[in-house]
CSV table of C-alpha atoms and ligand atoms in Angstrom, one decimal:
chain,number,residue,atom,x,y,z
A,25,UNK,CA,-0.8,6.5,-12.3
A,26,UNK,CA,0.8,9.1,-14.6
A,27,UNK,CA,-0.8,11.7,-16.9
A,28,UNK,CA,0.9,11.9,-20.3
A,29,UNK,CA,-0.7,13.8,-23.2
A,30,UNK,CA,-4.0,13.9,-21.5
A,31,UNK,CA,-4.2,10.2,-20.8
A,32,UNK,CA,-3.6,8.3,-17.6
A,33,UNK,CA,-1.4,5.3,-17.7
A,34,UNK,CA,0.3,2.8,-15.4
A,35,UNK,CA,3.7,1.6,-16.6
A,36,UNK,CA,2.7,2.8,-20.1
A,37,UNK,CA,-0.6,1.0,-20.2
A,38,UNK,CA,-3.6,3.2,-20.8
A,39,UNK,CA,-5.9,3.2,-17.7
A,40,UNK,CA,-9.1,3.6,-19.6
A,41,UNK,CA,-8.3,0.7,-21.9
A,42,UNK,CA,-7.8,-1.4,-18.7
A,43,UNK,CA,-11.4,-0.6,-17.7
A,44,UNK,CA,-12.5,-1.7,-21.2
A,45,UNK,CA,-10.5,-4.9,-21.1
A,46,UNK,CA,-11.3,-6.0,-17.6
A,47,UNK,CA,-14.7,-4.3,-17.1
A,48,UNK,CA,-15.7,-2.1,-14.2
A,49,UNK,CA,-15.6,-1.8,-11.3
A,50,UNK,CA,-12.0,-2.9,-11.1
A,51,UNK,CA,-9.0,-2.5,-8.7
A,52,UNK,CA,-5.7,-1.9,-10.5
A,53,UNK,CA,-2.4,-2.1,-8.7
A,54,UNK,CA,1.0,-0.9,-9.9
A,55,UNK,CA,3.8,-3.4,-8.9
A,56,UNK,CA,6.5,-0.8,-9.6
A,57,UNK,CA,4.9,1.6,-7.0
A,58,UNK,CA,4.8,-1.2,-4.4
A,59,UNK,CA,8.5,-1.9,-5.1
A,60,UNK,CA,9.5,1.7,-4.8
A,61,UNK,CA,7.7,2.1,-1.5
A,62,UNK,CA,9.3,-1.1,-0.2
A,63,UNK,CA,12.8,0.1,-1.3
A,64,UNK,CA,12.2,3.5,0.2
A,65,UNK,CA,11.4,2.0,3.6
A,66,UNK,CA,14.2,-0.6,3.4
A,67,UNK,CA,16.7,2.2,2.6
A,68,UNK,CA,15.6,4.5,5.5
A,69,UNK,CA,17.1,2.4,8.3
A,70,UNK,CA,20.7,1.8,7.1
A,71,UNK,CA,22.5,0.9,10.4
A,72,UNK,CA,20.0,-1.7,11.7
A,73,UNK,CA,19.0,-5.3,10.9
A,74,UNK,CA,15.6,-4.4,9.5
A,75,UNK,CA,12.7,-6.8,8.8
A,76,UNK,CA,9.6,-5.5,6.9
A,77,UNK,CA,6.5,-7.6,7.7
A,78,UNK,CA,3.9,-6.5,5.3
A,79,UNK,CA,0.6,-6.2,7.1
A,80,UNK,CA,-1.4,-8.2,4.7
A,81,UNK,CA,-4.9,-7.3,5.9
A,82,UNK,CA,-4.6,-4.1,3.8
A,83,UNK,CA,-4.5,-6.1,0.6
A,84,UNK,CA,-4.5,-9.9,0.8
A,85,UNK,CA,-4.5,-11.0,-2.8
A,86,UNK,CA,-2.1,-13.9,-3.1
A,87,UNK,CA,-0.3,-12.5,-6.1
A,88,UNK,CA,0.4,-9.3,-4.1
A,89,UNK,CA,1.7,-11.5,-1.3
A,90,UNK,CA,4.0,-13.3,-3.8
A,91,UNK,CA,5.1,-9.9,-5.2
A,92,UNK,CA,6.0,-8.6,-1.8
A,93,UNK,CA,7.9,-11.8,-1.0
A,94,UNK,CA,9.9,-11.4,-4.2
A,95,UNK,CA,10.9,-7.9,-3.0
A,96,UNK,CA,12.2,-9.3,0.3
A,97,UNK,CA,9.2,-8.6,2.5
A,98,UNK,CA,8.1,-10.8,5.3
A,99,UNK,CA,4.5,-10.9,6.6
A,100,UNK,CA,2.2,-9.8,9.5
A,101,UNK,CA,-1.1,-11.6,9.8
A,102,UNK,CA,-4.0,-10.9,12.0
A,103,UNK,CA,-5.9,-14.2,11.5
A,104,UNK,CA,-5.0,-17.8,11.1
A,105,UNK,CA,-6.6,-17.6,7.6
A,106,UNK,CA,-4.1,-14.9,6.7
A,107,UNK,CA,-1.3,-17.1,8.0
A,108,UNK,CA,-2.5,-19.9,5.7
A,109,UNK,CA,-2.7,-17.5,2.8
A,110,UNK,CA,0.9,-16.3,3.5
A,111,UNK,CA,2.1,-19.9,3.6
A,112,UNK,CA,0.3,-20.7,0.4
A,113,UNK,CA,2.0,-17.6,-1.2
A,114,UNK,CA,5.4,-19.2,-0.3
A,115,UNK,CA,6.4,-17.4,2.9
A,116,UNK,CA,8.2,-19.7,5.3
A,117,UNK,CA,6.7,-19.9,8.9
A,118,UNK,CA,9.7,-18.1,10.2
A,119,UNK,CA,8.9,-15.1,8.1
A,120,UNK,CA,5.3,-14.8,9.4
A,121,UNK,CA,4.2,-12.9,12.5
A,122,UNK,CA,0.7,-13.6,13.8
A,123,UNK,CA,-0.8,-10.7,15.7
A,124,UNK,CA,-4.3,-11.5,16.6
A,125,UNK,CA,-6.7,-9.7,18.9
A,126,UNK,CA,-9.5,-11.3,20.9
A,127,UNK,CA,-9.2,-14.7,19.2
A,128,UNK,CA,-9.7,-18.0,20.9
A,129,UNK,CA,-6.8,-20.0,22.4
A,130,UNK,CA,-7.7,-22.7,19.8
A,131,UNK,CA,-6.8,-20.4,17.0
A,132,UNK,CA,-3.5,-19.5,18.6
A,133,UNK,CA,-2.7,-23.2,18.9
A,134,UNK,CA,-3.4,-23.6,15.2
A,135,UNK,CA,-1.0,-20.9,14.5
A,136,UNK,CA,1.6,-22.5,16.8
A,137,UNK,CA,1.2,-25.7,14.8
A,138,UNK,CA,1.8,-23.8,11.6
A,139,UNK,CA,5.1,-22.7,13.0
A,140,UNK,CA,4.7,-18.9,12.9
A,141,UNK,CA,5.8,-16.3,15.5
A,142,UNK,CA,3.0,-15.6,17.9
A,143,UNK,CA,2.3,-12.1,19.2
A,144,UNK,CA,0.1,-12.1,22.3
A,145,UNK,CA,-1.8,-9.1,23.5
A,146,UNK,CA,-3.6,-10.1,26.6
A,147,UNK,CA,-2.5,-11.6,29.9
A,148,UNK,CA,-5.1,-14.4,30.1
A,149,UNK,CA,-3.9,-15.7,26.8
A,150,UNK,CA,-0.3,-15.4,27.9
A,151,UNK,CA,-1.1,-17.5,30.9
A,152,UNK,CA,-2.9,-20.2,28.9
A,153,UNK,CA,0.1,-20.1,26.4
A,154,UNK,CA,2.6,-20.5,29.2
A,155,UNK,CA,0.7,-23.2,30.9
A,156,UNK,CA,0.6,-25.2,27.6
A,157,UNK,CA,4.0,-24.4,26.0
A,158,UNK,CA,6.3,-23.1,28.7
A,159,UNK,CA,9.5,-22.3,26.9
A,160,UNK,CA,9.1,-24.6,24.0
A,161,UNK,CA,7.5,-22.0,21.7
A,162,UNK,CA,9.0,-18.5,21.6
A,163,UNK,CA,6.6,-15.6,21.8
A,164,UNK,CA,6.3,-11.9,21.2
A,165,UNK,CA,4.3,-9.6,23.5
A,166,UNK,CA,2.3,-6.7,22.2
A,167,UNK,CA,2.4,-3.8,24.6
A,168,UNK,CA,0.1,-0.7,24.6
A,169,UNK,CA,2.4,2.3,25.2
A,170,UNK,CA,-0.6,4.6,25.7
A,171,UNK,CA,0.3,7.0,23.0
A,172,UNK,CA,-2.6,8.8,21.5
A,173,UNK,CA,-2.1,8.7,17.8
A,174,UNK,CA,-3.8,7.9,14.5
A,175,UNK,CA,-5.7,10.0,12.1
A,176,UNK,CA,-9.1,8.8,13.2
A,177,UNK,CA,-10.6,7.4,16.5
A,178,UNK,CA,-11.5,4.2,14.7
A,179,UNK,CA,-7.9,3.5,13.6
A,180,UNK,CA,-6.1,4.7,16.7
A,181,UNK,CA,-5.1,1.7,18.7
A,182,UNK,CA,-2.6,2.9,21.3
A,183,UNK,CA,-4.8,5.0,23.7
A,184,UNK,CA,-5.5,3.9,27.2
A,185,UNK,CA,-8.9,2.3,26.6
A,186,UNK,CA,-7.9,0.6,23.4
A,187,UNK,CA,-8.6,-3.2,23.2
A,188,UNK,CA,-5.2,-3.7,21.7
A,189,UNK,CA,-2.0,-4.7,23.5
A,190,UNK,CA,-1.2,-5.2,27.2
A,191,UNK,CA,-0.9,-2.0,29.1
A,192,UNK,CA,2.6,-0.9,29.8
A,193,UNK,CA,1.4,-0.3,33.3
A,194,UNK,CA,0.8,-4.1,33.7
A,195,UNK,CA,4.5,-4.9,33.0
A,196,UNK,CA,4.9,-6.3,36.5
A,197,UNK,CA,2.0,-8.6,36.0
A,198,UNK,CA,3.4,-9.7,32.6
A,199,UNK,CA,6.8,-10.5,34.2
A,200,UNK,CA,5.1,-12.5,37.0
A,201,UNK,CA,3.3,-14.7,34.4
A,202,UNK,CA,6.5,-15.0,32.2
A,203,UNK,CA,8.6,-16.2,35.2
A,204,UNK,CA,5.9,-18.5,36.6
A,205,UNK,CA,5.5,-20.4,33.4
A,206,UNK,CA,9.1,-19.9,32.1
A,207,UNK,CA,7.9,-18.3,28.9
A,208,UNK,CA,10.5,-17.6,26.2
A,209,UNK,CA,9.8,-13.9,25.3
A,210,UNK,CA,11.8,-13.1,22.1
A,211,UNK,CA,10.1,-10.0,20.9
A,212,UNK,CA,8.3,-6.9,22.1
A,213,UNK,CA,5.8,-5.1,19.9
A,214,UNK,CA,3.7,-2.0,19.6
A,215,UNK,CA,1.3,-0.7,17.0
A,216,UNK,CA,-0.2,2.6,17.9
A,217,UNK,CA,-2.5,2.9,15.0
A,218,UNK,CA,-2.7,4.1,11.4
A,219,UNK,CA,-1.9,7.6,10.2
A,220,UNK,CA,0.8,8.7,12.6
A,221,UNK,CA,2.1,12.1,11.6
A,222,UNK,CA,5.5,12.6,13.1
A,223,UNK,CA,8.7,11.0,14.0
A,224,UNK,CA,8.3,12.1,17.7
A,225,UNK,CA,5.4,9.6,18.2
A,226,UNK,CA,7.6,6.7,17.0
A,227,UNK,CA,10.4,7.9,19.2
A,228,UNK,CA,8.2,8.2,22.3
A,229,UNK,CA,6.8,4.8,21.7
A,230,UNK,CA,10.4,3.5,21.1
A,231,UNK,CA,11.6,4.9,24.4
A,232,UNK,CA,8.7,3.1,26.2
A,233,UNK,CA,9.6,-0.2,24.5
A,234,UNK,CA,13.3,0.2,25.3
A,235,UNK,CA,12.4,0.7,28.9
A,236,UNK,CA,10.2,-2.4,29.0
A,237,UNK,CA,12.8,-4.4,27.0
A,238,UNK,CA,15.3,-4.2,29.9
A,239,UNK,CA,13.1,-6.6,31.8
A,240,UNK,CA,13.5,-9.4,29.2
A,241,UNK,CA,16.9,-10.9,28.6
A,242,UNK,CA,16.3,-13.2,25.6
A,243,UNK,CA,14.9,-10.7,23.1
A,244,UNK,CA,15.7,-11.2,19.4
A,245,UNK,CA,13.7,-8.3,18.0
A,246,UNK,CA,11.6,-5.2,18.7
A,247,UNK,CA,8.6,-4.6,16.4
A,248,UNK,CA,7.5,-1.0,16.0
A,249,UNK,CA,4.3,-1.7,14.2
A,250,UNK,CA,3.2,0.7,11.5
A,251,UNK,CA,1.1,3.8,11.1
A,252,UNK,CA,3.1,5.4,8.3
A,253,UNK,CA,0.9,8.0,6.8
A,254,UNK,CA,0.5,8.5,3.0
A,255,UNK,CA,-0.9,11.5,1.2
A,256,UNK,CA,-4.6,11.1,0.3
A,257,UNK,CA,-4.9,14.6,-1.1
A,258,UNK,CA,-2.5,17.1,-2.5
A,259,UNK,CA,-0.8,19.0,0.4
A,260,UNK,CA,-1.4,16.3,2.9
A,261,UNK,CA,1.4,15.9,5.5
A,262,UNK,CA,3.0,12.5,5.3
A,263,UNK,CA,5.3,10.6,7.6
A,264,UNK,CA,8.9,11.6,6.8
A,265,UNK,CA,10.2,8.1,6.6
A,266,UNK,CA,13.8,9.3,6.2
A,267,UNK,CA,13.5,11.4,9.4
A,268,UNK,CA,11.9,8.5,11.4
A,269,UNK,CA,14.6,6.2,10.0
A,270,UNK,CA,17.5,8.3,11.0
A,271,UNK,CA,16.2,9.2,14.5
A,272,UNK,CA,14.9,5.7,15.3
A,273,UNK,CA,17.9,3.9,14.0
A,274,UNK,CA,20.3,5.8,16.1
A,275,UNK,CA,18.1,5.4,19.2
A,276,UNK,CA,17.9,1.7,18.4
A,277,UNK,CA,21.6,1.2,17.9
A,278,UNK,CA,22.2,3.0,21.2
A,279,UNK,CA,19.7,0.8,23.0
A,280,UNK,CA,21.2,-2.4,21.6
A,281,UNK,CA,24.6,-1.3,23.1
A,282,UNK,CA,23.1,-1.0,26.5
A,283,UNK,CA,21.1,-4.2,26.1
A,284,UNK,CA,24.3,-6.0,25.1
A,285,UNK,CA,23.0,-7.6,22.0
A,286,UNK,CA,22.2,-6.6,18.4
A,287,UNK,CA,18.5,-7.0,18.0
A,288,UNK,CA,16.4,-7.0,14.8
A,289,UNK,CA,14.1,-4.0,14.1
A,290,UNK,CA,10.7,-5.0,12.7
A,291,UNK,CA,8.0,-2.9,11.1
A,292,UNK,CA,4.7,-4.0,9.8
A,293,UNK,CA,3.4,-1.5,7.2
A,294,UNK,CA,0.3,-2.1,5.2
A,295,UNK,CA,-1.0,1.2,3.8
A,296,UNK,CA,2.5,2.6,3.2
A,297,UNK,CA,3.4,-0.3,0.9
A,298,UNK,CA,0.2,-0.6,-1.1
A,299,UNK,CA,-2.1,2.3,-0.8
A,300,UNK,CA,-0.7,4.6,-3.5
A,301,UNK,CA,-0.1,1.7,-5.8
A,302,UNK,CA,-3.9,1.1,-6.2
A,303,UNK,CA,-6.5,2.8,-8.2
A,304,UNK,CA,-10.2,1.9,-8.3
A,305,UNK,CA,-11.9,2.3,-11.6
A,306,UNK,CA,-15.7,2.8,-11.9
A,307,UNK,CA,-18.1,3.7,-14.6
A,308,UNK,CA,-20.6,6.6,-14.4
A,309,UNK,CA,-24.1,5.2,-14.7
A,310,UNK,CA,-26.0,8.4,-14.3
A,311,UNK,CA,-25.5,12.1,-14.0
A,312,UNK,CA,-28.4,13.5,-12.0
A,313,UNK,CA,-29.2,17.1,-11.2
A,314,UNK,CA,-31.2,18.1,-8.1
A,315,UNK,CA,-31.9,21.7,-7.1
A,316,UNK,CA,-28.6,22.1,-5.4
A,317,UNK,CA,-26.3,19.2,-6.5
A,318,UNK,CA,-25.1,17.4,-9.6
A,319,UNK,CA,-24.6,13.8,-8.8
A,320,UNK,CA,-22.4,11.4,-10.7
A,321,UNK,CA,-23.7,7.9,-9.8
A,322,UNK,CA,-21.3,5.1,-10.4
A,323,UNK,CA,-21.3,1.3,-10.7
A,324,UNK,CA,-20.0,0.7,-7.2
A,325,UNK,CA,-20.6,1.7,-3.7
A,326,UNK,CA,-19.7,1.3,0.0
A,327,UNK,CA,-19.7,-2.4,-0.7
A,328,UNK,CA,-16.5,-2.1,-2.7
A,329,UNK,CA,-14.7,0.9,-1.1
A,330,UNK,CA,-16.0,1.6,2.4
A,331,UNK,CA,-13.2,4.0,3.6
A,332,UNK,CA,-15.0,7.3,2.7
A,333,UNK,CA,-18.1,6.1,4.7
A,334,UNK,CA,-16.4,4.4,7.6
A,335,UNK,CA,-13.5,6.7,8.2
A,336,UNK,CA,-14.5,9.9,6.4
A,337,UNK,CA,-11.5,9.1,4.2
A,338,UNK,CA,-10.7,11.3,1.3
A,339,UNK,CA,-9.9,9.6,-2.0
A,340,UNK,CA,-9.0,11.9,-4.9
A,341,UNK,CA,-11.3,11.3,-7.9
A,342,UNK,CA,-10.4,12.0,-11.5
A,343,UNK,CA,-12.4,11.6,-14.7
A,344,UNK,CA,-10.0,9.6,-16.8
A,345,UNK,CA,-12.3,9.6,-19.8
A,346,UNK,CA,-12.1,13.4,-20.0
A,347,UNK,CA,-8.9,14.9,-18.6
A,348,UNK,CA,-9.1,18.4,-20.1
A,349,UNK,CA,-12.8,19.3,-20.2
A,350,UNK,CA,-14.4,22.2,-18.3
A,351,UNK,CA,-14.3,21.6,-14.5
A,352,UNK,CA,-17.7,21.2,-12.9
A,353,UNK,CA,-18.7,20.4,-9.3
A,354,UNK,CA,-20.1,16.9,-8.7
A,355,UNK,CA,-21.0,14.8,-5.8
A,356,UNK,CA,-19.8,11.3,-6.6
A,357,UNK,CA,-22.1,8.6,-5.1
A,358,UNK,CA,-22.5,4.8,-5.4
A,359,UNK,CA,-25.4,2.6,-6.3
A,360,UNK,CA,-26.1,1.1,-2.9
A,361,UNK,CA,-29.4,1.7,-1.3
A,362,UNK,CA,-27.9,3.7,1.6
A,363,UNK,CA,-26.1,7.0,1.5
A,364,UNK,CA,-22.7,6.1,0.0
A,365,UNK,CA,-21.0,9.3,-0.9
A,366,UNK,CA,-17.5,8.8,-2.3
A,367,UNK,CA,-16.7,12.5,-2.8
A,368,UNK,CA,-18.7,15.6,-1.9
A,369,UNK,CA,-18.5,18.7,-4.2
A,370,UNK,CA,-15.6,17.6,-6.2
A,371,UNK,CA,-14.3,19.5,-9.2
A,372,UNK,CA,-14.1,17.1,-12.1
A,373,UNK,CA,-13.7,17.5,-15.8
A,374,UNK,CA,-17.2,17.4,-17.1
A,375,UNK,CA,-18.6,14.0,-16.5
A,376,UNK,CA,-20.8,12.2,-19.1
A,377,UNK,CA,-22.7,9.0,-18.5
A,378,UNK,CA,-20.3,6.2,-19.4
A,379,UNK,CA,-17.2,8.0,-18.3
A,380,UNK,CA,-14.6,6.1,-16.2
A,381,UNK,CA,-13.7,7.7,-12.9
A,382,UNK,CA,-10.6,6.7,-11.0
A,383,UNK,CA,-10.3,6.7,-7.2
A,384,UNK,CA,-6.7,7.2,-6.2
A,385,UNK,CA,-5.0,5.7,-3.2
A,386,UNK,CA,-7.2,2.7,-3.2
A,387,UNK,CA,-4.7,-0.1,-2.8
A,388,UNK,CA,-5.0,-0.4,1.0
A,389,UNK,CA,-8.3,-1.4,2.7
A,390,UNK,CA,-10.1,-1.2,-0.6
A,391,UNK,CA,-10.8,-4.7,-1.9
A,392,UNK,CA,-9.9,-6.3,1.4
A,393,UNK,CA,-12.8,-4.6,3.1
A,394,UNK,CA,-15.3,-5.2,0.2
A,395,UNK,CA,-18.5,-7.1,0.7
A,396,UNK,CA,-21.5,-8.4,-1.1
A,397,UNK,CA,-23.9,-5.9,0.4
A,398,UNK,CA,-27.0,-5.4,-1.7
A,399,UNK,CA,-26.1,-8.8,-3.3
A,400,UNK,CA,-23.6,-7.0,-5.5
A,401,UNK,CA,-20.6,-8.8,-7.0
A,402,UNK,CA,-17.2,-8.0,-5.7
A,403,UNK,CA,-14.9,-6.4,-8.3
A,404,UNK,CA,-12.0,-7.8,-10.3
A,405,UNK,CA,-8.4,-7.1,-9.4
A,406,UNK,CA,-5.6,-6.4,-11.9
A,407,UNK,CA,-1.9,-6.2,-11.3
A,408,UNK,CA,0.4,-4.3,-13.7
A,409,UNK,CA,3.7,-6.2,-13.4
A,410,UNK,CA,6.7,-5.7,-15.6
A,411,UNK,CA,4.7,-3.6,-18.1
A,412,UNK,CA,1.9,-6.1,-18.5
A,413,UNK,CA,-1.6,-6.2,-17.0
A,414,UNK,CA,-2.5,-9.5,-15.2
A,415,UNK,CA,-5.9,-10.4,-13.9
A,416,UNK,CA,-5.3,-11.5,-10.3
A,417,UNK,CA,-8.9,-11.9,-9.2
A,418,UNK,CA,-11.9,-12.7,-11.3
A,419,UNK,CA,-15.0,-10.6,-10.9
A,420,UNK,CA,-17.6,-12.5,-8.9
A,421,UNK,CA,-20.6,-14.1,-10.6
A,422,UNK,CA,-24.1,-14.7,-9.4
A,423,UNK,CA,-23.0,-18.2,-8.3
A,424,UNK,CA,-20.8,-16.6,-5.7
A,425,UNK,CA,-23.8,-14.9,-4.2
A,426,UNK,CA,-25.6,-18.3,-3.9
A,427,UNK,CA,-22.5,-20.2,-2.7
A,428,UNK,CA,-23.0,-21.5,0.9
A,429,UNK,CA,-26.7,-20.5,1.0
A,430,UNK,CA,-28.9,-23.4,2.0
A,431,UNK,CA,-32.4,-23.4,0.5
A,432,UNK,CA,-34.9,-25.3,2.6
A,433,UNK,CA,-38.3,-26.5,1.6
A,434,UNK,CA,-40.9,-23.9,2.6
B,24,LIG,C1,-3.4,-3.0,10.6
B,24,LIG,C2,-2.1,-3.3,11.2
B,24,LIG,C3,-0.9,-2.8,10.7
B,24,LIG,C4,-0.9,-2.0,9.4
B,24,LIG,O1,-1.3,-0.7,9.6
B,24,LIG,P1,-1.2,0.4,8.3
B,24,LIG,O2,-1.7,1.6,8.8
B,24,LIG,O3,-1.9,-0.2,7.2
B,24,LIG,O4,0.3,0.5,8.0
B,24,LIG,C5,0.3,-3.2,11.3
B,24,LIG,N1,0.3,-3.9,12.4
B,24,LIG,C6,-0.9,-4.4,13.0
B,24,LIG,C7,-0.8,-5.2,14.2
B,24,LIG,C8,-2.1,-4.1,12.4
B,24,LIG,O5,-3.2,-4.5,13.0
């Protein structure tokens, strides 16, 4: 979103007018920003055969999936339901990678039947898979390189006691299973967690994967996962994509030479592609003064945006109804009957009841983690595409709250 003459807009459309038109709370996404992030990533790895698999759990709206497909993206899915959404959005099975964790073998069989690439991350599933499919279905193996990374313990997945991936120290066991069942391993994968700061982490992970890759002679790709960090507040350090691109590409090209074959390089970014493209608009219901604090209470809560509560995430908040007023200190809270503080002691232009506040960086893990807690309706979603605002998800109604509930005679 851009500030021009005291008004915020997306692609020239006034943001506050979007709140009027579609109501609040509402998630608004800027297709142009998603495109520029996609293009930036695509351009950062010039010498390699790059495939970008959008990690759709970050924002699963089907119109967003279609949008990313139109830009040339492929897809990473973590559940068979996400696979079905991806197919419905028009991705071909070959474009979809299915990376589940702790799912049943039945679910994996469903994904095999849908024709997508399977990424397995535990040895017992690999054994069941080999026993059933042998070399008839190609497979990718998710390794845990044991690199401690990620901005927060809850989103770090590469450490030694993480539930994700097969430990790199179990490589001998993996090889035994692979040769016993004659499994066709075509890819190796790692995803060490969200919010990785520096290129060195990627490189260390890459070296570990290259080392492991020497044991498999039929690889087609290596998947480096994601974890690209975006700025949540001014001055935040972000992943230097161009630096990662330059260093990793040259290491990869070198590896392919020793391996004797040109492999594809895969990434599966979520946050990097959609986080900054999203803004969450809420209306101020009450301004309430207590002895030490002025609260701005808004028409949303942790049911719609849980990141501040779950990860202590910082989302910049601006008062888009009043961009030039006197700055005052507010604690912005939600309407849920539970402590749901969106922002503590924030300097905002004076907030009046009815003012629209915007939470920035809300594209990733915003709507996709929303719930009906407190029997509240989930928000609408709007996509600004080619200079026009499109409703891409209707606001829920009371019927949605009742749907699937079964009333018995009492
Ligand atoms: C969540 C996830 C991603 C995306 O992570 P971001 O931090 O949103 O980029 C990528 N790969 C896998 C396997 C994931 O589970």
